[in-house]
Amino acid sequence: MISETALFCEANDNQRDDNSLVTQELTKAIKDSIQPIMVEWYRTGQTFLAMGSEHGGRLMLQINAHAAEIPILLRGKSVTHDSNDPSSGKNRPIDDRHVKRIKDYIIERSRSNNKWILGTITANVNPSKIKYQQIWKDLYVVVIFNNTSLDITDGQHRKKAILELIESDGIERDLIKDATFPINLILEAELEQCQTDFCDMAQTLAIPQSLLVAYSGFGKDAIARFVVDHVDMFYEKTQKIKSTPGSKTGYIYTINYVAKLVSCAFAGHPTNKLSEVNTHNLVKQDGQELSDCLNSFFIFYSQTAEFPGNSREWQKTARLAGEIIGKEKLYWKDAEKFRESCILGISAGLEILGNILHYIRQKYDCFDEEMVKQIAQNIDWSKQGPCWKDTVIVPDGKGGSKISAGRGSVTTAFQNCLQQLGWE
């Protein structure tokens, strides 16, 4: 196997120009210094250049390892699923679903020629089990003996995903065969301290789902960002960072609500990633199609305020929707009023709308405008509407009501809508 040091030594000297930070003399000096070490420890261990740092009184060395080296260098000590003894390992039990998600992420991004990234793997090793020496300041040389394993503190799922890709046949192996991955090596021998390190590293602040949507590359999240910027009902009324719209903010939605609508509209399920939408052109195409549909829907819905046969609550919420469409930023009381009075002001309501749009798109291979007009004008989207009773709006046991946003409740409400429209 070839370490990152070997590749470094094979670097093309001719790539240097007059503005280069690295001179030919420096490159040659490093080659002349490192190559004898590699030869000396050939077949005894692997040689790496490393960057060193001190955390909590301990030295840490960061190395780069090729994908094929990862399964050999790293060892996980996971507590088994059937064990009730946490001291039997220093990692949580492996979750194979999470491993699959990592693999799918790499495969989907790579096949689409899109960028991807995996975080640094952290491991510990007894310092007596390796050989290392400072070259200058933070630069070190490290030899990891063949009989030494690096015990994973953080990254066991990444390691297994890399292993499974390496062991695959054909194109899946080729996706990462030339990739290198950083390993942050803690020089620590005590198992108890390693378990403490694992606990400490898990004390991270959960990332709000809205922020994940806001930063994600393609698929449903990118379409959601497009829709938020091109649908009048969502523009400047959607919280893009936090997990809830918040009180007294003027926001009705979070971008995650819109992402669920997108998944429902195109795939019929709120968690579908729409991974096949993997280029900017596809994102724009689908985003524009859905944005045009939703702008039409909310205009049609606001027009129901003029229909004399509709209930007072129906007319009030439709009129409020029309006022919201015409504004960029909302006064917080208007946002709160809409969330309280209209099913379209909550995430479950957008999921129901998305499911109906998916039904239309499957039937006509587009968001047929006449059918969109029917769902806007023939369904009472106020919370008093009959489709929501005992589905997404249920008794709270105290004489009032509460939201039931489970998948079953949303599906039942969707079926009620189809029945009211006479489509089933």
Coordinates of C-alpha atoms in Angstrom, one line a residue:
M1 CA 0.0 0.0 0.0
I2 CA 1.1 3.5 -0.7
S3 CA 1.0 6.1 2.1
E4 CA 0.4 9.8 1.6
T5 CA 4.1 10.3 2.2
A6 CA 4.9 8.1 -0.9
L7 CA 2.5 10.1 -3.0
F8 CA 4.1 13.3 -1.7
C9 CA 7.5 12.0 -2.8
E10 CA 6.2 11.4 -6.3
A11 CA 4.9 15.0 -6.7
N12 CA 5.8 16.6 -10.0
D13 CA 8.6 19.1 -9.4
N14 CA 7.8 20.7 -12.8
Q15 CA 4.6 22.1 -11.4
R16 CA 6.5 24.7 -9.5
D17 CA 6.5 28.3 -10.8
D18 CA 8.2 31.5 -9.7
N19 CA 5.5 32.2 -7.1
S20 CA 5.6 28.8 -5.5
L21 CA 5.9 28.5 -1.8
V22 CA 7.9 25.3 -2.1
T23 CA 11.3 25.4 -3.8
Q24 CA 12.9 22.4 -5.6
E25 CA 15.6 22.4 -2.9
L26 CA 13.0 22.0 -0.1
T27 CA 11.2 19.2 -2.0
K28 CA 14.4 17.4 -2.6
A29 CA 15.5 17.8 1.1
I30 CA 12.2 16.3 2.3
K31 CA 12.5 13.4 -0.2
D32 CA 16.0 12.7 0.9
S33 CA 15.0 12.8 4.5
I34 CA 11.8 10.8 4.4
Q35 CA 12.6 8.1 1.9
P36 CA 15.3 6.4 4.1
I37 CA 12.8 6.2 6.9
M38 CA 10.3 4.5 4.6
V39 CA 12.9 2.1 3.4
E40 CA 14.1 1.3 6.9
W41 CA 10.6 0.4 8.1
Y42 CA 9.5 -1.2 4.8
R43 CA 7.2 -4.2 5.6
T44 CA 7.5 -3.5 9.3
G45 CA 5.1 -0.6 9.4
Q46 CA 3.6 2.4 7.4
T47 CA 5.3 5.8 7.4
F48 CA 3.3 9.0 7.5
L49 CA 4.0 12.7 7.7
A50 CA 1.8 14.2 10.4
M51 CA 0.7 17.5 11.8
G52 CA 0.8 17.6 15.6
S53 CA -1.2 19.6 18.2
E54 CA -1.8 19.4 21.9
H55 CA -5.3 19.1 23.4
G56 CA -5.8 18.7 27.2
G57 CA -2.1 17.9 27.8
R58 CA -2.0 15.2 25.1
L59 CA -0.3 15.1 21.8
M60 CA -2.5 14.5 18.7
L61 CA -1.1 13.6 15.3
Q62 CA -3.2 14.0 12.1
I63 CA -2.3 11.7 9.2
N64 CA -3.8 11.0 5.8
A65 CA -4.6 7.4 4.9
H66 CA -5.7 5.9 1.6
A67 CA -9.2 4.3 1.5
A68 CA -7.6 0.8 1.3
E69 CA -5.5 1.6 4.4
I70 CA -8.4 2.7 6.5
P71 CA -9.8 -0.9 7.3
I72 CA -6.3 -2.1 8.2
L73 CA -5.3 0.8 10.4
L74 CA -8.5 1.4 12.3
R75 CA -10.3 -0.9 14.7
G76 CA -13.7 -0.2 16.3
K77 CA -14.6 -1.4 19.8
S78 CA -18.4 -1.3 19.6
V79 CA -20.7 -2.4 22.4
T80 CA -22.8 -5.2 20.9
H81 CA -26.5 -4.7 20.5
D82 CA -27.3 -7.4 23.0
S83 CA -24.8 -6.3 25.6
N84 CA -25.8 -4.5 28.8
D85 CA -22.2 -3.7 29.7
P86 CA -21.0 -0.3 28.5
S87 CA -17.5 -1.1 29.5
S88 CA -17.3 -3.8 27.0
G89 CA -16.4 -1.3 24.3
K90 CA -15.9 2.4 23.7
N91 CA -18.3 3.1 20.9
R92 CA -22.0 2.8 20.5
P93 CA -23.4 -0.2 18.7
I94 CA -23.0 0.0 14.9
D95 CA -26.2 1.3 13.2
D96 CA -26.1 -0.3 9.7
R97 CA -28.7 2.1 8.4
H98 CA -26.4 5.0 9.2
V99 CA -23.6 3.1 7.4
K100 CA -25.8 2.8 4.3
R101 CA -26.7 6.5 4.4
I102 CA -23.0 7.4 4.3
K103 CA -22.4 4.9 1.4
D104 CA -25.4 6.2 -0.5
Y105 CA -24.3 9.8 0.0
I106 CA -20.8 9.1 -1.4
I107 CA -22.2 7.0 -4.3
E108 CA -24.9 9.6 -5.3
R109 CA -22.6 12.5 -5.2
S110 CA -19.7 10.8 -7.0
R111 CA -21.9 9.4 -9.8
S112 CA -23.3 12.9 -10.4
N113 CA -19.8 14.4 -10.4
N114 CA -20.7 16.5 -7.4
K115 CA -18.4 17.3 -4.5
W116 CA -18.7 15.3 -1.2
I117 CA -16.9 15.3 2.1
L118 CA -16.5 13.0 5.2
G119 CA -15.4 14.4 8.5
T120 CA -12.1 13.5 10.1
I121 CA -12.0 10.1 11.9
T122 CA -10.6 10.3 15.5
A123 CA -8.8 7.3 17.0
N124 CA -6.5 6.7 19.9
V125 CA -3.4 4.6 20.3
N126 CA -1.0 3.7 23.1
P127 CA 2.1 5.9 22.3
S128 CA 4.4 3.0 23.0
K129 CA 2.8 1.1 20.1
I130 CA 4.0 3.5 17.4
K131 CA 7.2 5.4 16.6
Y132 CA 7.0 9.2 16.1
Q133 CA 9.4 12.1 16.1
Q134 CA 9.1 15.8 15.7
I135 CA 10.7 17.2 12.5
W136 CA 10.1 20.9 13.2
K137 CA 7.4 22.7 15.1
D138 CA 4.1 21.0 14.3
L139 CA 5.5 18.7 11.6
Y140 CA 6.1 15.0 12.6
V141 CA 7.0 11.7 11.1
V142 CA 5.1 8.7 12.3
V143 CA 5.6 4.9 11.9
I144 CA 2.6 2.7 12.6
F145 CA 3.7 -0.9 13.1
N146 CA 1.9 -3.6 11.3
N147 CA 0.7 -5.2 14.6
T148 CA -0.7 -1.9 15.8
S149 CA -4.4 -1.0 15.5
L150 CA -5.8 2.5 16.0
D151 CA -8.9 2.3 18.1
I152 CA -11.7 4.5 16.8
T153 CA -13.1 7.1 19.2
D154 CA -15.3 8.8 16.6
G155 CA -16.0 7.6 13.0
Q156 CA -16.8 3.9 13.2
H157 CA -19.7 4.3 10.8
R158 CA -17.5 6.2 8.3
K159 CA -14.9 3.4 8.6
K160 CA -17.4 0.7 7.9
A161 CA -18.8 2.6 4.9
I162 CA -15.4 3.0 3.4
L163 CA -14.7 -0.7 4.1
E164 CA -17.9 -1.8 2.3
L165 CA -17.1 0.4 -0.7
I166 CA -13.6 -0.9 -0.9
E167 CA -14.8 -4.5 -0.8
S168 CA -17.4 -3.8 -3.5
D169 CA -16.9 -4.8 -7.1
G170 CA -16.6 -2.5 -10.0
I171 CA -17.7 1.1 -10.0
E172 CA -18.5 1.5 -6.3
R173 CA -14.9 0.6 -5.4
D174 CA -13.6 2.9 -8.1
L175 CA -15.4 5.9 -6.6
I176 CA -13.0 6.0 -3.6
K177 CA -10.0 3.9 -4.6
D178 CA -7.8 7.0 -5.0
A179 CA -9.3 9.0 -2.0
T180 CA -7.4 9.7 1.2
F181 CA -9.1 10.3 4.5
P182 CA -7.7 12.3 7.6
I183 CA -7.3 10.5 10.9
N184 CA -6.8 12.5 14.0
L185 CA -4.7 10.2 16.3
I186 CA -4.8 10.8 20.0
L187 CA -1.8 9.4 21.9
E188 CA -3.8 7.8 24.7
A189 CA -3.5 4.4 26.2
E190 CA -6.3 4.3 29.0
L191 CA -9.6 2.8 27.9
E192 CA -11.5 4.8 30.5
Q193 CA -10.1 8.0 29.2
C194 CA -11.0 6.9 25.6
Q195 CA -14.6 6.3 26.7
T196 CA -14.6 9.8 28.3
D197 CA -13.3 11.2 25.0
F198 CA -16.1 9.5 23.2
C199 CA -18.6 11.1 25.5
D200 CA -17.0 14.5 25.3
M201 CA -17.0 14.4 21.5
A202 CA -20.7 13.6 21.5
Q203 CA -21.6 16.7 23.4
T204 CA -22.3 18.7 20.3
L205 CA -25.2 21.0 19.6
A206 CA -27.7 19.4 17.3
I207 CA -27.9 21.1 13.9
P208 CA -31.5 22.3 13.2
Q209 CA -33.1 20.5 10.2
S210 CA -33.8 23.8 8.6
L211 CA -30.1 24.6 8.5
L212 CA -29.3 21.2 7.0
V213 CA -31.8 22.0 4.3
A214 CA -30.4 25.4 3.7
Y215 CA -26.9 24.1 3.2
S216 CA -27.5 20.8 1.4
G217 CA -26.4 20.4 -2.2
F218 CA -29.1 19.1 -4.6
G219 CA -32.3 17.1 -4.5
K220 CA -35.3 18.2 -2.4
D221 CA -33.3 20.6 -0.3
A222 CA -32.1 22.6 -3.3
I223 CA -35.6 22.6 -4.8
A224 CA -36.9 23.9 -1.5
R225 CA -34.5 26.8 -1.5
F226 CA -35.6 27.7 -5.0
V227 CA -39.3 27.4 -4.1
V228 CA -38.9 29.6 -1.0
D229 CA -37.3 32.4 -3.1
H230 CA -39.9 32.1 -5.9
V231 CA -43.2 31.6 -4.2
D232 CA -44.8 34.7 -2.9
M233 CA -46.5 32.9 0.0
F234 CA -43.0 31.7 1.2
Y235 CA -40.7 34.6 0.3
E236 CA -39.5 36.4 3.4
K237 CA -42.0 34.4 5.5
T238 CA -39.8 31.3 5.9
Q239 CA -37.3 30.7 8.6
K240 CA -34.1 29.3 6.9
I241 CA -32.0 28.6 10.0
K242 CA -33.9 27.6 13.1
S243 CA -36.1 24.6 13.6
T244 CA -39.3 26.5 14.3
P245 CA -40.8 29.8 12.8
G246 CA -40.6 31.3 16.3
S247 CA -43.0 33.6 18.0
K248 CA -43.3 37.3 17.2
T249 CA -41.0 36.9 14.2
G250 CA -43.2 37.3 11.1
Y251 CA -42.3 33.9 9.8
I252 CA -45.0 31.3 9.0
Y253 CA -42.8 28.5 7.9
T254 CA -39.4 26.9 8.2
I255 CA -37.5 25.8 5.1
N256 CA -37.8 22.2 6.3
Y257 CA -41.6 22.5 6.1
V258 CA -41.2 23.5 2.4
A259 CA -38.7 20.7 1.8
K260 CA -41.3 18.2 3.0
L261 CA -43.8 19.7 0.6
V262 CA -41.3 19.3 -2.2
S263 CA -40.7 15.7 -1.4
C264 CA -44.5 15.0 -1.2
A265 CA -45.2 16.8 -4.5
F266 CA -42.6 14.9 -6.5
A267 CA -42.4 11.6 -4.7
G268 CA -45.4 11.3 -2.4
H269 CA -43.4 11.0 0.8
P270 CA -42.0 13.8 3.0
T271 CA -38.6 12.2 3.6
N272 CA -37.7 11.3 -0.1
K273 CA -34.4 13.1 -0.9
L274 CA -35.1 13.3 -4.6
S275 CA -31.5 12.2 -5.2
E276 CA -32.0 12.0 -8.9
V277 CA -32.3 15.8 -9.1
N278 CA -28.5 16.1 -9.0
T279 CA -27.6 19.1 -11.2
H280 CA -28.4 22.8 -11.1
N281 CA -30.4 22.5 -14.3
L282 CA -32.7 19.8 -12.9
V283 CA -33.1 21.8 -9.6
K284 CA -34.1 24.9 -11.6
Q285 CA -36.5 22.9 -13.8
D286 CA -38.3 21.2 -11.0
G287 CA -38.2 24.3 -8.8
Q288 CA -39.7 26.5 -11.4
E289 CA -42.5 23.9 -12.2
L290 CA -43.5 23.7 -8.5
S291 CA -43.1 27.4 -7.9
D292 CA -45.5 28.3 -10.8
C293 CA -48.0 25.7 -9.4
L294 CA -47.9 27.0 -5.9
N295 CA -48.2 30.7 -6.9
S296 CA -51.3 29.7 -8.9
F297 CA -52.6 27.7 -6.0
F298 CA -52.4 30.5 -3.5
I299 CA -53.9 33.0 -5.9
F300 CA -56.8 30.7 -6.6
Y301 CA -57.2 30.0 -2.8
S302 CA -57.3 33.8 -2.0
Q303 CA -60.0 34.2 -4.5
T304 CA -62.3 31.9 -2.5
A305 CA -62.8 34.8 -0.1
E306 CA -65.2 36.2 -2.7
F307 CA -67.4 33.0 -2.9
P308 CA -70.6 33.7 -0.9
G309 CA -71.3 29.9 -0.4
N310 CA -68.2 29.4 1.7
S311 CA -68.2 29.5 5.5
R312 CA -67.1 32.6 7.4
E313 CA -63.8 30.9 8.6
W314 CA -63.1 29.7 5.1
Q315 CA -63.5 33.3 3.7
K316 CA -61.4 34.9 6.5
T317 CA -58.4 32.6 6.1
A318 CA -58.6 32.9 2.3
R319 CA -58.7 36.7 2.6
L320 CA -55.7 36.6 5.0
A321 CA -53.8 34.4 2.5
G322 CA -54.4 37.0 -0.2
E323 CA -53.0 39.8 2.1
I324 CA -49.9 37.7 2.9
I325 CA -49.2 37.0 -0.8
G326 CA -49.1 40.7 -1.5
K327 CA -46.5 41.4 1.2
E328 CA -42.8 40.6 1.5
K329 CA -42.3 40.8 5.3
L330 CA -45.1 40.1 7.7
Y331 CA -46.1 41.7 11.0
W332 CA -45.8 38.9 13.5
K333 CA -49.5 39.1 14.5
D334 CA -50.5 38.3 10.8
A335 CA -48.1 35.3 10.7
E336 CA -49.4 34.0 14.0
K337 CA -53.0 34.5 12.9
F338 CA -52.5 32.5 9.7
R339 CA -50.7 29.7 11.6
E340 CA -53.6 29.5 14.1
S341 CA -56.4 29.7 11.5
C342 CA -55.2 27.9 8.4
I343 CA -54.1 24.3 7.9
L344 CA -51.6 25.6 5.3
G345 CA -49.8 27.4 8.1
I346 CA -48.4 24.2 9.6
S347 CA -46.0 21.6 8.3
A348 CA -48.7 18.9 8.2
G349 CA -50.9 21.1 6.0
L350 CA -48.1 21.6 3.5
E351 CA -47.5 17.8 3.4
I352 CA -51.2 17.2 2.6
L353 CA -51.0 19.8 -0.2
G354 CA -47.9 18.2 -1.5
N355 CA -49.6 14.7 -1.6
I356 CA -52.5 16.1 -3.6
L357 CA -50.1 17.8 -6.0
H358 CA -48.3 14.5 -6.4
Y359 CA -51.6 12.8 -7.2
I360 CA -52.3 15.4 -9.9
R361 CA -48.7 15.1 -11.3
Q362 CA -49.0 11.3 -11.5
K363 CA -52.3 11.5 -13.3
Y364 CA -51.3 14.2 -15.8
D365 CA -47.5 14.2 -15.8
C366 CA -47.7 17.8 -14.7
F367 CA -49.3 20.0 -12.1
D368 CA -52.5 20.5 -14.1
E369 CA -53.7 24.1 -13.5
E370 CA -57.4 23.3 -13.6
M371 CA -57.0 20.6 -11.0
V372 CA -54.8 22.9 -8.9
K373 CA -57.6 25.4 -9.1
Q374 CA -60.1 22.8 -7.8
I375 CA -58.0 21.9 -4.7
A376 CA -57.6 25.6 -4.0
Q377 CA -61.3 26.5 -4.3
N378 CA -63.2 23.3 -3.3
I379 CA -61.3 22.4 -0.1
D380 CA -61.8 24.4 3.1
W381 CA -58.2 24.9 4.2
S382 CA -59.2 26.7 7.3
K383 CA -58.7 24.6 10.4
Q384 CA -62.5 24.4 10.6
G385 CA -62.6 22.4 7.4
P386 CA -64.2 18.9 7.5
C387 CA -61.1 17.2 6.0
W388 CA -59.0 17.8 9.1
K389 CA -61.5 16.8 11.8
D390 CA -60.2 13.8 13.7
T391 CA -57.2 13.5 11.3
V392 CA -54.6 16.2 11.8
I393 CA -56.8 18.1 14.2
V394 CA -57.9 16.0 17.1
P395 CA -59.4 16.5 20.6
D396 CA -56.8 17.3 23.3
G397 CA -58.9 15.8 26.1
K398 CA -59.4 19.2 27.7
G399 CA -62.2 20.4 25.6
G400 CA -59.9 21.9 23.0
S401 CA -58.0 20.5 20.0
K402 CA -54.4 19.8 19.1
I403 CA -52.4 18.9 16.0
S404 CA -51.7 15.3 15.1
A405 CA -48.9 15.4 12.5
G406 CA -48.1 11.7 12.2
R407 CA -47.8 10.1 8.8
G408 CA -51.1 8.2 9.3
S409 CA -53.0 11.3 10.2
V410 CA -51.7 13.2 7.1
T411 CA -52.5 10.2 4.9
T412 CA -56.1 10.0 6.2
A413 CA -56.6 13.8 5.7
F414 CA -55.3 13.4 2.1
Q415 CA -57.8 10.7 1.4
N416 CA -60.6 12.9 2.8
C417 CA -59.5 15.6 0.4
L418 CA -59.7 13.3 -2.6
Q419 CA -63.2 12.1 -1.5
Q420 CA -64.4 15.7 -1.1
L421 CA -63.1 16.6 -4.6
G422 CA -64.8 13.5 -6.0
W423 CA -61.5 12.1 -7.3
E424 CA -61.8 8.8 -5.6

